[in-house]
Short mmCIF file of C-alpha atoms and ligand atoms in Angstrom, two decimals:
data_model
loop_
_atom_site.label_atom_id
_atom_site.label_comp_id
_atom_site.label_asym_id
_atom_site.label_seq_id
_atom_site.Cartn_x
_atom_site.Cartn_y
_atom_site.Cartn_z
CA MET A 1 -9.43 20.77 31.51
CA THR A 2 -9.23 17.24 32.86
CA GLU A 3 -7.85 14.82 30.30
CA SER A 4 -10.12 11.95 31.20
CA LEU A 5 -13.43 10.33 30.37
CA THR A 6 -16.04 9.56 33.01
CA VAL A 7 -18.02 6.49 32.07
CA ARG A 8 -21.18 5.47 33.87
CA ASP A 9 -22.22 1.85 33.39
CA ASN A 10 -26.02 2.02 33.43
CA ARG A 11 -26.22 -1.73 34.07
CA THR A 12 -24.59 -1.40 37.47
CA GLY A 13 -24.56 2.33 38.18
CA ALA A 14 -20.78 2.21 38.63
CA GLU A 15 -18.64 5.11 37.40
CA TYR A 16 -15.13 4.86 35.99
CA GLU A 17 -12.56 7.48 35.13
CA ILE A 18 -10.50 6.65 32.08
CA PRO A 19 -7.45 8.75 31.10
CA ILE A 20 -7.39 10.38 27.66
CA VAL A 21 -3.92 10.45 26.10
CA ASP A 22 -3.31 11.92 22.64
CA GLY A 23 -7.04 11.94 21.91
CA THR A 24 -7.42 8.25 22.64
CA ILE A 25 -8.41 6.01 25.52
CA LYS A 26 -6.68 2.69 26.06
CA ALA A 27 -9.08 -0.07 25.02
CA ALA A 28 -7.59 -2.17 27.84
CA ASP A 29 -8.85 0.43 30.36
CA LEU A 30 -12.40 -0.51 29.41
CA GLY A 31 -11.66 -4.03 30.67
CA GLN A 32 -12.30 -2.87 34.27
CA ILE A 33 -15.97 -2.16 33.38
CA LYS A 34 -17.68 -5.41 34.35
CA LEU A 35 -21.07 -6.68 35.47
CA ASN A 36 -19.33 -8.93 37.98
CA ASP A 37 -16.01 -10.70 38.49
CA GLU A 38 -17.06 -13.74 36.46
CA GLU A 39 -17.95 -11.76 33.30
CA PRO A 40 -15.26 -10.50 30.91
CA GLY A 41 -14.75 -6.74 30.95
CA LEU A 42 -16.12 -4.34 28.35
CA ALA A 43 -14.37 -4.41 24.98
CA THR A 44 -14.75 -2.37 21.80
CA TYR A 45 -16.15 -3.79 18.55
CA ASP A 46 -14.47 -2.21 15.55
CA PRO A 47 -14.50 -4.25 12.30
CA GLY A 48 -12.01 -2.74 9.88
CA PHE A 49 -10.42 -0.71 12.71
CA VAL A 50 -12.33 2.40 11.65
CA ASN A 51 -11.75 4.17 14.97
CA THR A 52 -8.93 2.29 16.63
CA ALA A 53 -5.28 3.39 16.76
CA SER A 54 -2.97 0.38 16.67
CA CYS A 55 0.33 2.16 17.19
CA ARG A 56 2.18 5.40 17.74
CA SER A 57 4.00 6.44 14.60
CA SER A 58 6.20 9.33 13.52
CA ILE A 59 6.37 8.36 9.85
CA THR A 60 3.35 9.69 7.97
CA TYR A 61 0.79 12.35 8.85
CA ILE A 62 -2.57 12.52 7.10
CA ASP A 63 -5.37 15.01 7.63
CA GLY A 64 -8.19 13.46 5.65
CA GLU A 65 -10.55 16.40 6.07
CA LYS A 66 -8.04 18.90 4.72
CA GLY A 67 -6.40 16.60 2.17
CA ILE A 68 -2.91 16.79 3.75
CA LEU A 69 -0.23 14.11 3.42
CA GLU A 70 3.26 14.47 4.92
CA TYR A 71 6.18 12.04 5.20
CA ARG A 72 8.21 12.75 8.35
CA GLY A 73 6.66 16.22 8.34
CA TYR A 74 7.44 17.11 4.70
CA PRO A 75 4.41 17.81 2.46
CA ILE A 76 3.95 15.31 -0.36
CA GLU A 77 3.69 18.13 -2.91
CA GLN A 78 7.23 19.36 -2.09
CA LEU A 79 8.70 15.87 -2.05
CA ALA A 80 7.11 15.02 -5.42
CA GLU A 81 8.42 18.22 -6.94
CA LYS A 82 11.89 18.54 -5.41
CA SER A 83 13.05 15.15 -4.14
CA ASN A 84 13.52 11.72 -5.69
CA PHE A 85 12.31 8.28 -4.70
CA LEU A 86 15.53 7.01 -3.09
CA GLU A 87 15.91 10.20 -1.06
CA VAL A 88 12.28 9.83 0.09
CA ALA A 89 12.97 6.17 0.92
CA TYR A 90 15.93 7.31 3.06
CA LEU A 91 13.73 9.89 4.76
CA LEU A 92 11.03 7.34 5.57
CA ILE A 93 13.44 4.71 6.86
CA HIS A 94 15.85 6.97 8.77
CA GLY A 95 13.48 9.73 9.84
CA ASP A 96 15.58 12.57 8.41
CA LEU A 97 16.82 13.83 5.07
CA PRO A 98 20.32 12.53 4.25
CA SER A 99 23.56 14.52 4.15
CA LYS A 100 25.44 14.34 0.81
CA GLU A 101 27.61 11.45 2.09
CA GLN A 102 24.63 9.59 3.53
CA TYR A 103 22.67 10.01 0.31
CA GLU A 104 25.51 8.79 -1.88
CA ALA A 105 26.18 5.79 0.35
CA TRP A 106 22.45 4.94 0.40
CA VAL A 107 22.06 5.15 -3.40
CA HIS A 108 25.23 3.11 -3.84
CA GLU A 109 23.99 0.41 -1.46
CA ILE A 110 20.57 0.16 -3.10
CA THR A 111 22.08 0.14 -6.58
CA PHE A 112 24.51 -2.65 -5.75
CA HIS A 113 21.91 -4.98 -4.27
CA THR A 114 19.60 -5.04 -7.28
CA PHE A 115 20.72 -8.48 -8.45
CA VAL A 116 18.98 -11.58 -7.11
CA HIS A 117 20.33 -15.10 -6.65
CA GLU A 118 20.12 -17.08 -9.91
CA ASN A 119 17.87 -19.63 -8.22
CA VAL A 120 15.25 -16.91 -7.76
CA LYS A 121 15.18 -16.62 -11.54
CA GLY A 122 14.85 -20.40 -11.72
CA PHE A 123 11.76 -20.60 -9.57
CA MET A 124 10.15 -17.53 -11.13
CA GLN A 125 10.43 -19.29 -14.47
CA GLY A 126 8.43 -22.15 -12.97
CA PHE A 127 5.24 -20.07 -12.70
CA ARG A 128 2.46 -20.71 -15.22
CA TYR A 129 2.73 -18.64 -18.42
CA ASP A 130 -0.26 -16.49 -17.37
CA ALA A 131 0.64 -16.05 -13.68
CA HIS A 132 -0.54 -12.73 -12.21
CA PRO A 133 2.61 -10.63 -11.60
CA MET A 134 1.39 -9.70 -8.08
CA GLY A 135 1.21 -13.38 -7.18
CA MET A 136 4.74 -13.80 -8.52
CA LEU A 137 5.99 -10.74 -6.63
CA MET A 138 4.38 -11.84 -3.36
CA ALA A 139 5.85 -15.34 -3.67
CA SER A 140 9.32 -14.19 -4.68
CA VAL A 141 9.60 -11.53 -1.95
CA GLY A 142 8.49 -14.15 0.61
CA ALA A 143 11.03 -16.58 -0.83
CA LEU A 144 13.88 -14.12 -0.24
CA SER A 145 13.76 -15.10 3.43
CA THR A 146 15.10 -18.51 2.40
CA PHE A 147 18.05 -16.88 0.62
CA TYR A 148 18.81 -14.66 3.63
CA PRO A 149 18.02 -16.82 6.67
CA GLU A 150 19.90 -14.35 8.88
CA SER A 151 17.01 -11.94 8.24
CA SER A 152 15.23 -13.65 11.15
CA ARG A 153 17.65 -11.84 13.53
CA ILE A 154 15.41 -8.83 13.72
CA ASP A 155 17.00 -7.53 16.94
CA ASP A 156 20.30 -6.77 15.20
CA PRO A 157 20.27 -3.21 13.71
CA ASP A 158 22.97 -3.94 11.07
CA ASN A 159 21.12 -7.02 9.98
CA ARG A 160 17.85 -5.10 9.76
CA HIS A 161 19.56 -2.45 7.66
CA ILE A 162 20.93 -4.83 5.06
CA GLN A 163 17.57 -6.59 4.63
CA ILE A 164 15.86 -3.21 4.13
CA VAL A 165 18.45 -2.27 1.48
CA ARG A 166 18.04 -5.63 -0.24
CA MET A 167 14.30 -5.41 -0.34
CA ILE A 168 14.14 -1.88 -1.77
CA ALA A 169 16.87 -2.83 -4.28
CA LYS A 170 15.36 -6.12 -5.43
CA MET A 171 11.67 -5.23 -5.68
CA PRO A 172 12.06 -3.66 -9.18
CA THR A 173 14.05 -6.70 -10.36
CA LEU A 174 11.35 -9.10 -9.15
CA GLY A 175 8.55 -6.86 -10.41
CA ALA A 176 10.11 -6.48 -13.86
CA TRP A 177 10.76 -10.20 -14.16
CA SER A 178 7.19 -11.06 -13.29
CA PHE A 179 6.17 -8.73 -16.14
CA ARG A 180 8.59 -10.29 -18.64
CA HIS A 181 7.45 -13.75 -17.61
CA ALA A 182 3.87 -13.20 -18.80
CA GLN A 183 5.22 -11.99 -22.13
CA GLY A 184 7.55 -14.93 -22.60
CA LYS A 185 10.48 -12.55 -22.87
CA PRO A 186 13.93 -13.18 -21.37
CA TYR A 187 14.52 -11.63 -17.96
CA VAL A 188 16.79 -8.57 -18.10
CA TYR A 189 19.50 -8.17 -15.46
CA PRO A 190 19.82 -4.88 -13.57
CA ASP A 191 21.99 -2.12 -15.01
CA ASN A 192 23.75 -0.47 -12.11
CA GLU A 193 24.74 2.57 -14.15
CA LEU A 194 21.11 3.66 -14.28
CA SER A 195 18.94 5.44 -11.75
CA TYR A 196 16.33 3.46 -9.80
CA ALA A 197 13.46 4.27 -12.20
CA GLU A 198 15.60 4.02 -15.34
CA ASN A 199 16.93 0.64 -14.29
CA PHE A 200 13.40 -0.59 -13.67
CA LEU A 201 12.30 0.61 -17.12
CA SER A 202 15.36 -1.10 -18.62
CA MET A 203 14.49 -4.43 -16.96
CA LEU A 204 10.91 -4.07 -18.20
CA PHE A 205 11.43 -3.00 -21.78
CA LYS A 206 15.00 -3.70 -22.95
CA MET A 207 15.27 -6.03 -25.92
CA SER A 208 18.37 -6.42 -28.11
CA GLU A 209 19.86 -2.96 -27.62
CA THR A 210 23.08 -2.88 -25.58
CA LYS A 211 21.78 -0.15 -23.31
CA TYR A 212 18.20 0.89 -22.67
CA ALA A 213 17.74 4.65 -22.62
CA ALA A 214 14.42 5.58 -21.04
CA ASP A 215 12.84 8.91 -21.93
CA PRO A 216 13.82 11.13 -18.96
CA ARG A 217 10.23 12.45 -18.71
CA ILE A 218 8.92 8.91 -18.33
CA ALA A 219 11.61 8.00 -15.77
CA LYS A 220 10.79 11.17 -13.82
CA ALA A 221 7.04 10.48 -13.88
CA LEU A 222 7.61 6.94 -12.63
CA ASP A 223 9.88 8.23 -9.87
CA VAL A 224 7.14 10.69 -8.82
CA LEU A 225 4.56 7.89 -8.81
CA PHE A 226 6.84 5.84 -6.55
CA ILE A 227 7.14 8.84 -4.18
CA LEU A 228 3.36 9.28 -4.06
CA HIS A 229 2.89 5.63 -3.11
CA ALA A 230 5.79 5.40 -0.66
CA ASP A 231 3.74 5.44 2.55
CA HIS A 232 0.22 6.03 3.73
CA GLU A 233 0.23 5.31 7.46
CA GLN A 234 -1.96 2.46 8.77
CA ASN A 235 -3.64 1.29 5.57
CA CYS A 236 -4.66 -2.33 4.95
CA SER A 237 -1.28 -3.55 3.64
CA THR A 238 0.78 -1.67 6.22
CA ASN A 239 -1.44 -3.07 8.90
CA ALA A 240 -0.80 -6.53 7.40
CA VAL A 241 2.98 -5.92 7.52
CA ARG A 242 2.74 -4.77 11.14
CA SER A 243 0.37 -7.54 12.14
CA VAL A 244 2.53 -10.29 10.63
CA GLY A 245 5.72 -8.52 11.76
CA SER A 246 4.40 -8.45 15.33
CA SER A 247 5.04 -12.20 15.47
CA GLN A 248 8.74 -11.25 15.09
CA VAL A 249 9.04 -13.02 11.77
CA ASP A 250 11.67 -11.83 9.24
CA PRO A 251 10.86 -8.69 7.17
CA TYR A 252 10.53 -10.58 3.85
CA SER A 253 7.65 -12.64 5.24
CA ALA A 254 6.04 -9.53 6.72
CA VAL A 255 6.33 -7.57 3.46
CA ALA A 256 5.02 -10.56 1.46
CA ALA A 257 1.89 -10.33 3.66
CA GLY A 258 1.65 -6.63 2.80
CA ILE A 259 1.88 -7.44 -0.91
CA GLY A 260 -0.98 -9.92 -0.46
CA ALA A 261 -3.11 -7.24 1.18
CA LEU A 262 -2.25 -4.71 -1.52
CA PHE A 263 -3.34 -7.18 -4.23
CA GLY A 264 -7.03 -6.80 -3.28
CA PRO A 265 -9.34 -4.61 -5.44
CA LEU A 266 -10.36 -2.39 -2.52
CA HIS A 267 -6.72 -1.49 -1.89
CA GLY A 268 -3.84 -1.40 -4.42
CA GLY A 269 -5.78 -3.48 -6.92
CA ALA A 270 -8.12 -0.50 -7.37
CA ASN A 271 -6.03 1.06 -10.16
CA GLU A 272 -6.38 -2.14 -12.20
CA ALA A 273 -10.12 -2.09 -11.44
CA VAL A 274 -10.36 1.59 -12.50
CA LEU A 275 -8.91 0.89 -15.89
CA LYS A 276 -11.16 -2.10 -16.47
CA MET A 277 -14.11 0.09 -15.40
CA LEU A 278 -13.12 2.90 -17.80
CA ARG A 279 -12.76 0.41 -20.64
CA ARG A 280 -16.18 -1.01 -19.83
CA ILE A 281 -17.75 2.47 -19.85
CA GLY A 282 -15.91 3.11 -23.13
CA THR A 283 -17.33 6.48 -24.14
CA VAL A 284 -18.51 9.68 -22.47
CA GLU A 285 -22.11 8.97 -23.59
CA ASN A 286 -22.26 5.87 -21.41
CA ILE A 287 -21.32 7.73 -18.20
CA PRO A 288 -24.81 8.78 -17.01
CA ALA A 289 -26.07 5.17 -17.15
CA PHE A 290 -22.98 4.00 -15.27
CA ILE A 291 -23.44 6.67 -12.57
CA GLU A 292 -27.07 5.58 -12.17
CA GLY A 293 -25.81 2.03 -11.63
CA VAL A 294 -23.44 3.27 -8.93
CA LYS A 295 -26.22 5.16 -7.17
CA ASN A 296 -28.48 2.10 -7.32
CA GLY A 297 -25.75 0.08 -5.64
CA GLU A 298 -25.19 -2.13 -8.72
CA GLU A 299 -21.75 -0.67 -9.40
CA ARG A 300 -18.92 0.94 -7.47
CA LEU A 301 -17.06 3.90 -8.89
CA MET A 302 -13.55 2.53 -8.55
CA GLY A 303 -10.84 5.09 -7.79
CA PHE A 304 -13.31 7.14 -5.75
CA GLY A 305 -13.71 7.30 -2.01
CA HIS A 306 -11.23 6.74 0.77
CA ARG A 307 -11.39 5.63 4.37
CA VAL A 308 -9.34 8.65 5.47
CA TYR A 309 -9.65 11.35 2.79
CA LYS A 310 -13.00 13.09 2.94
CA ASN A 311 -11.64 15.70 0.59
CA PHE A 312 -9.37 15.51 -2.50
CA ASP A 313 -6.63 12.92 -2.13
CA PRO A 314 -3.54 15.18 -2.51
CA ARG A 315 -1.82 12.41 -4.47
CA ALA A 316 -4.59 12.43 -7.09
CA LYS A 317 -3.87 16.10 -7.86
CA ILE A 318 -0.15 15.43 -8.41
CA ILE A 319 -0.91 12.40 -10.58
CA LYS A 320 -3.23 14.44 -12.78
CA LYS A 321 -0.25 16.70 -13.50
CA ALA A 322 2.04 13.69 -14.13
CA CYS A 323 -0.56 12.48 -16.69
CA ASP A 324 0.13 15.56 -18.79
CA ASP A 325 3.90 14.98 -18.69
CA VAL A 326 3.59 11.34 -19.69
CA PHE A 327 1.00 11.95 -22.40
CA GLU A 328 3.39 14.50 -23.93
CA VAL A 329 5.68 11.56 -24.68
CA THR A 330 3.18 8.76 -25.32
CA GLY A 331 0.22 10.63 -26.79
CA VAL A 332 -3.04 11.10 -24.88
CA ASN A 333 -4.77 8.01 -23.57
CA PRO A 334 -8.30 8.17 -25.07
CA LEU A 335 -9.76 6.96 -21.76
CA LEU A 336 -8.57 10.24 -20.17
CA ALA A 337 -11.62 12.00 -21.61
CA VAL A 338 -13.89 9.38 -20.02
CA ALA A 339 -12.08 9.69 -16.67
CA LYS A 340 -12.24 13.50 -16.64
CA GLU A 341 -15.93 13.56 -17.54
CA LEU A 342 -16.67 10.85 -14.96
CA GLU A 343 -14.88 12.89 -12.30
CA LYS A 344 -16.75 16.05 -13.31
CA ILE A 345 -20.16 14.39 -13.19
CA ALA A 346 -19.43 12.56 -9.94
CA LEU A 347 -18.18 15.72 -8.20
CA GLU A 348 -21.42 17.51 -9.04
CA ASP A 349 -23.70 14.65 -8.02
CA GLU A 350 -25.55 14.69 -4.71
CA TYR A 351 -24.74 10.98 -4.01
CA PHE A 352 -20.98 11.59 -4.10
CA ILE A 353 -21.11 15.03 -2.43
CA LYS A 354 -23.14 13.69 0.50
CA ARG A 355 -20.74 10.81 1.06
CA LYS A 356 -17.64 12.96 0.52
CA LEU A 357 -16.39 10.74 -2.28
CA TYR A 358 -13.49 12.24 -4.23
CA PRO A 359 -10.98 10.76 -6.69
CA ASN A 360 -8.21 8.89 -4.90
CA VAL A 361 -4.63 8.05 -5.95
CA ASP A 362 -5.81 5.19 -8.14
CA PHE A 363 -8.22 7.15 -10.31
CA TYR A 364 -5.61 8.53 -12.72
CA SER A 365 -2.55 6.36 -12.08
CA GLY A 366 -3.92 3.52 -14.23
CA LEU A 367 -4.17 5.83 -17.23
CA ILE A 368 -0.48 6.68 -16.93
CA TYR A 369 0.47 3.06 -16.50
CA GLU A 370 -1.54 2.09 -19.54
CA ALA A 371 0.07 4.86 -21.60
CA LEU A 372 3.42 3.37 -20.55
CA GLU A 373 2.17 0.08 -22.04
CA PHE A 374 1.79 -1.79 -18.79
CA PRO A 375 -1.03 -4.35 -18.76
CA PRO A 376 -3.50 -3.69 -15.87
CA GLU A 377 -2.13 -6.68 -13.94
CA MET A 378 1.15 -4.80 -13.54
CA PHE A 379 -0.37 -1.69 -11.94
CA THR A 380 -0.41 -3.03 -8.43
CA VAL A 381 3.17 -4.25 -8.81
CA LEU A 382 4.19 -0.63 -9.46
CA PHE A 383 2.29 0.40 -6.34
CA ALA A 384 4.09 -2.32 -4.33
CA ILE A 385 7.54 -1.18 -5.48
CA GLY A 386 6.72 2.37 -4.42
CA ARG A 387 5.23 1.24 -1.10
CA ALA A 388 8.21 -0.95 -0.08
CA PRO A 389 10.10 1.82 1.84
CA GLY A 390 6.91 2.69 3.72
CA TRP A 391 6.25 -0.91 4.73
CA LEU A 392 9.86 -1.24 5.84
CA ALA A 393 9.87 2.03 7.78
CA GLN A 394 6.70 0.90 9.55
CA TRP A 395 8.18 -2.53 10.22
CA LEU A 396 11.34 -0.94 11.62
CA GLU A 397 9.28 1.31 13.87
CA LEU A 398 7.23 -1.67 15.03
CA VAL A 399 10.17 -3.88 15.99
CA GLN A 400 11.74 -1.08 18.01
CA ASP A 401 8.52 -0.07 19.77
CA LYS A 402 8.45 -1.39 23.31
CA GLU A 403 4.67 -0.85 23.55
CA GLN A 404 3.94 -3.24 20.69
CA LYS A 405 2.67 -6.75 21.26
CA ILE A 406 1.76 -9.61 18.98
CA ALA A 407 -1.40 -8.58 17.09
CA ARG A 408 -4.29 -10.58 18.43
CA PRO A 409 -7.74 -8.97 18.23
CA LYS A 410 -10.71 -10.09 20.26
CA GLN A 411 -13.90 -11.50 18.78
CA ILE A 412 -17.55 -11.64 19.72
CA TYR A 413 -18.36 -15.32 19.56
CA THR A 414 -21.73 -15.96 17.87
CA GLY A 415 -21.64 -19.73 17.34
CA PRO A 416 -23.17 -22.63 19.29
CA ARG A 417 -21.67 -23.93 22.56
CA THR A 418 -21.17 -27.23 24.36
CA LEU A 419 -22.64 -29.48 21.68
CA ASP A 420 -22.17 -33.23 22.13
CA PHE A 421 -20.11 -34.71 19.32
CA VAL A 422 -21.86 -37.47 17.35
CA SER A 423 -19.47 -39.67 15.39
CA ALA A 424 -19.68 -39.82 11.59
CA GLU A 425 -20.79 -43.45 11.80
CA GLU A 426 -23.80 -42.54 13.94
CA ARG A 427 -24.67 -39.36 11.99
CA TRP A 428 -24.63 -41.12 8.66
CA ALA A 429 -26.39 -44.28 9.83
N1 LIG B 1 -18.48 4.17 -5.30
C1 LIG B 1 -19.75 4.27 -4.85
N2 LIG B 1 -20.11 4.39 -3.58
C2 LIG B 1 -19.10 4.40 -2.69
C3 LIG B 1 -17.76 4.32 -3.06
C4 LIG B 1 -17.45 4.19 -4.42
N3 LIG B 1 -16.21 4.11 -4.85
N4 LIG B 1 -16.99 4.36 -1.97
C5 LIG B 1 -17.81 4.47 -0.92
N5 LIG B 1 -19.10 4.50 -1.35
C6 LIG B 1 -20.29 4.68 -0.55
C7 LIG B 1 -20.66 3.40 0.19
O1 LIG B 1 -21.54 2.59 -0.58
C8 LIG B 1 -21.30 3.94 1.44
O2 LIG B 1 -22.59 4.38 1.10
P1 LIG B 1 -23.81 4.18 2.16
O3 LIG B 1 -23.46 5.06 3.32
O4 LIG B 1 -25.02 4.61 1.40
O5 LIG B 1 -23.82 2.72 2.49
C9 LIG B 1 -20.49 5.19 1.75
O6 LIG B 1 -19.99 5.63 0.47
C10 LIG B 1 -19.32 4.95 2.71
O7 LIG B 1 -18.48 3.95 2.13
P2 LIG B 1 -17.74 2.79 2.92
O8 LIG B 1 -17.65 1.59 2.02
O9 LIG B 1 -18.39 2.62 4.26
O10 LIG B 1 -16.32 3.44 3.13
P3 LIG B 1 -14.99 2.71 3.56
O11 LIG B 1 -14.18 3.71 4.27
O12 LIG B 1 -15.27 1.42 4.25
O13 LIG B 1 -14.34 2.34 2.15
C11 LIG B 1 -13.03 2.39 0.21
C12 LIG B 1 -13.29 3.02 1.57
C13 LIG B 1 -11.76 3.01 -0.42
C14 LIG B 1 -12.79 0.87 0.34
C15 LIG B 1 -14.25 2.66 -0.70
O14 LIG B 1 -14.45 4.06 -0.87
C16 LIG B 1 -14.14 1.99 -2.06
O15 LIG B 1 -14.50 0.80 -2.20
N6 LIG B 1 -13.64 2.71 -3.11
C17 LIG B 1 -13.41 2.09 -4.40
C18 LIG B 1 -12.12 1.31 -4.37
C19 LIG B 1 -10.91 2.21 -4.40
O16 LIG B 1 -10.83 3.15 -5.18
N7 LIG B 1 -9.92 1.88 -3.56
C20 LIG B 1 -8.65 2.60 -3.52
C21 LIG B 1 -8.43 3.30 -2.24
S1 LIG B 1 -7.07 4.46 -2.34
C22 LIG B 1 -5.67 3.49 -2.55
C23 LIG B 1 -5.35 2.70 -1.36
O17 LIG B 1 -5.08 3.27 -0.28
O18 LIG B 1 -5.31 1.49 -1.49
#
């Protein structure tokens, strides 16, 4: 079998042979297909990059048809069941599971970088009382570059390492403080005797008690949710991190861009949108009318559908199980009945079957977050904390990849040309 593509340009009759490598052709190879030497070569048009690979990556494997997700080759189901978030973070960043010494050193490093400079607290306090916590997180992560100006030395491996540690360590602190801010409560400093998830819960919920003791089932569920969100190959926010990172800016600025992308309702903001949707539907009786609205194009069933998964999102299955664990502690969220019935009806409906629309990671996660007493605005912050190791692993891969270039897509220009400028004075006369 010849690994190449023969292309015949019917405009000119010319034939070209283009190599196929790893199931792809190089878009640049199409540039040789031209009408004449004056015209630009053929390019591809791919809004939303639906069929364009932007990089080679050995971090996350997804088979959307079969519903498979693996980090560095390990199935998500096994990691969620047997590992913990910091071990998964190590795996994503370093490419391999840690030895005992490596694991202990890693956990120690992350734990001892959880504090932020006092001035960070100062400027976070300057946000409006009702600031969205994602806006606060995005701004404060971006601002970390000003506290660590050496982070711009992205060619130095030791320097890269310490910034990665800092970011994973400080995200919960910044996320928790943005939550406390909206409630007018004092910010809680990290407690380095606690695990990653317990410490986060302590910074979120601690009041006058000397030590905050999270329910271990809640801490475990949160840790699992972080694992499920830790990476998802070239999604919108990861692409934002890579795109911004390709300018060789420091990792805080690149990750801040990722947080901005995640904020949107079609991406990480979907879990917030799901909960608002479920509240709007309110009761099981209102579901058929809502589904009709979706089919008529007046509504979108948030938490359903995925660019890659054309089968069950494997993360949604694990989250459904985590729901049961959390509800054992908090009591069942009454919206669970609405969500389950909505899923049942949608999975039997021709509209959703035909389009291969299944529940995604965001369909049930919001219910857990609400049961944990997070306001919907905080949901995407939780997603961002979980996704940080993935963004950083992708950033690390990018900056070491010799094939990468500054991201700079082409466009098809559709505007006017060579107009003669008429001054304002003449136009308005
Ligand atoms: N509800 C109703 N119809 C839908 C939905 C939905 N949630 N998702 C897709 N469709 C329809 C869409 O209208 C289109 O129909 P038609 O062919 O008749 O025009 C068809 O399905 C294909 O959809 P698309 O918009 O071309 O698919 P996409 O790959 O561009 O979009 C998506 C993927 C996730 C943005 C989209 O499914 C969506 O908006 N879902 C709701 C938001 C959501 O849950 N997002 C979280 C994604 S998972 C977490 C993450 O990775 O961030």
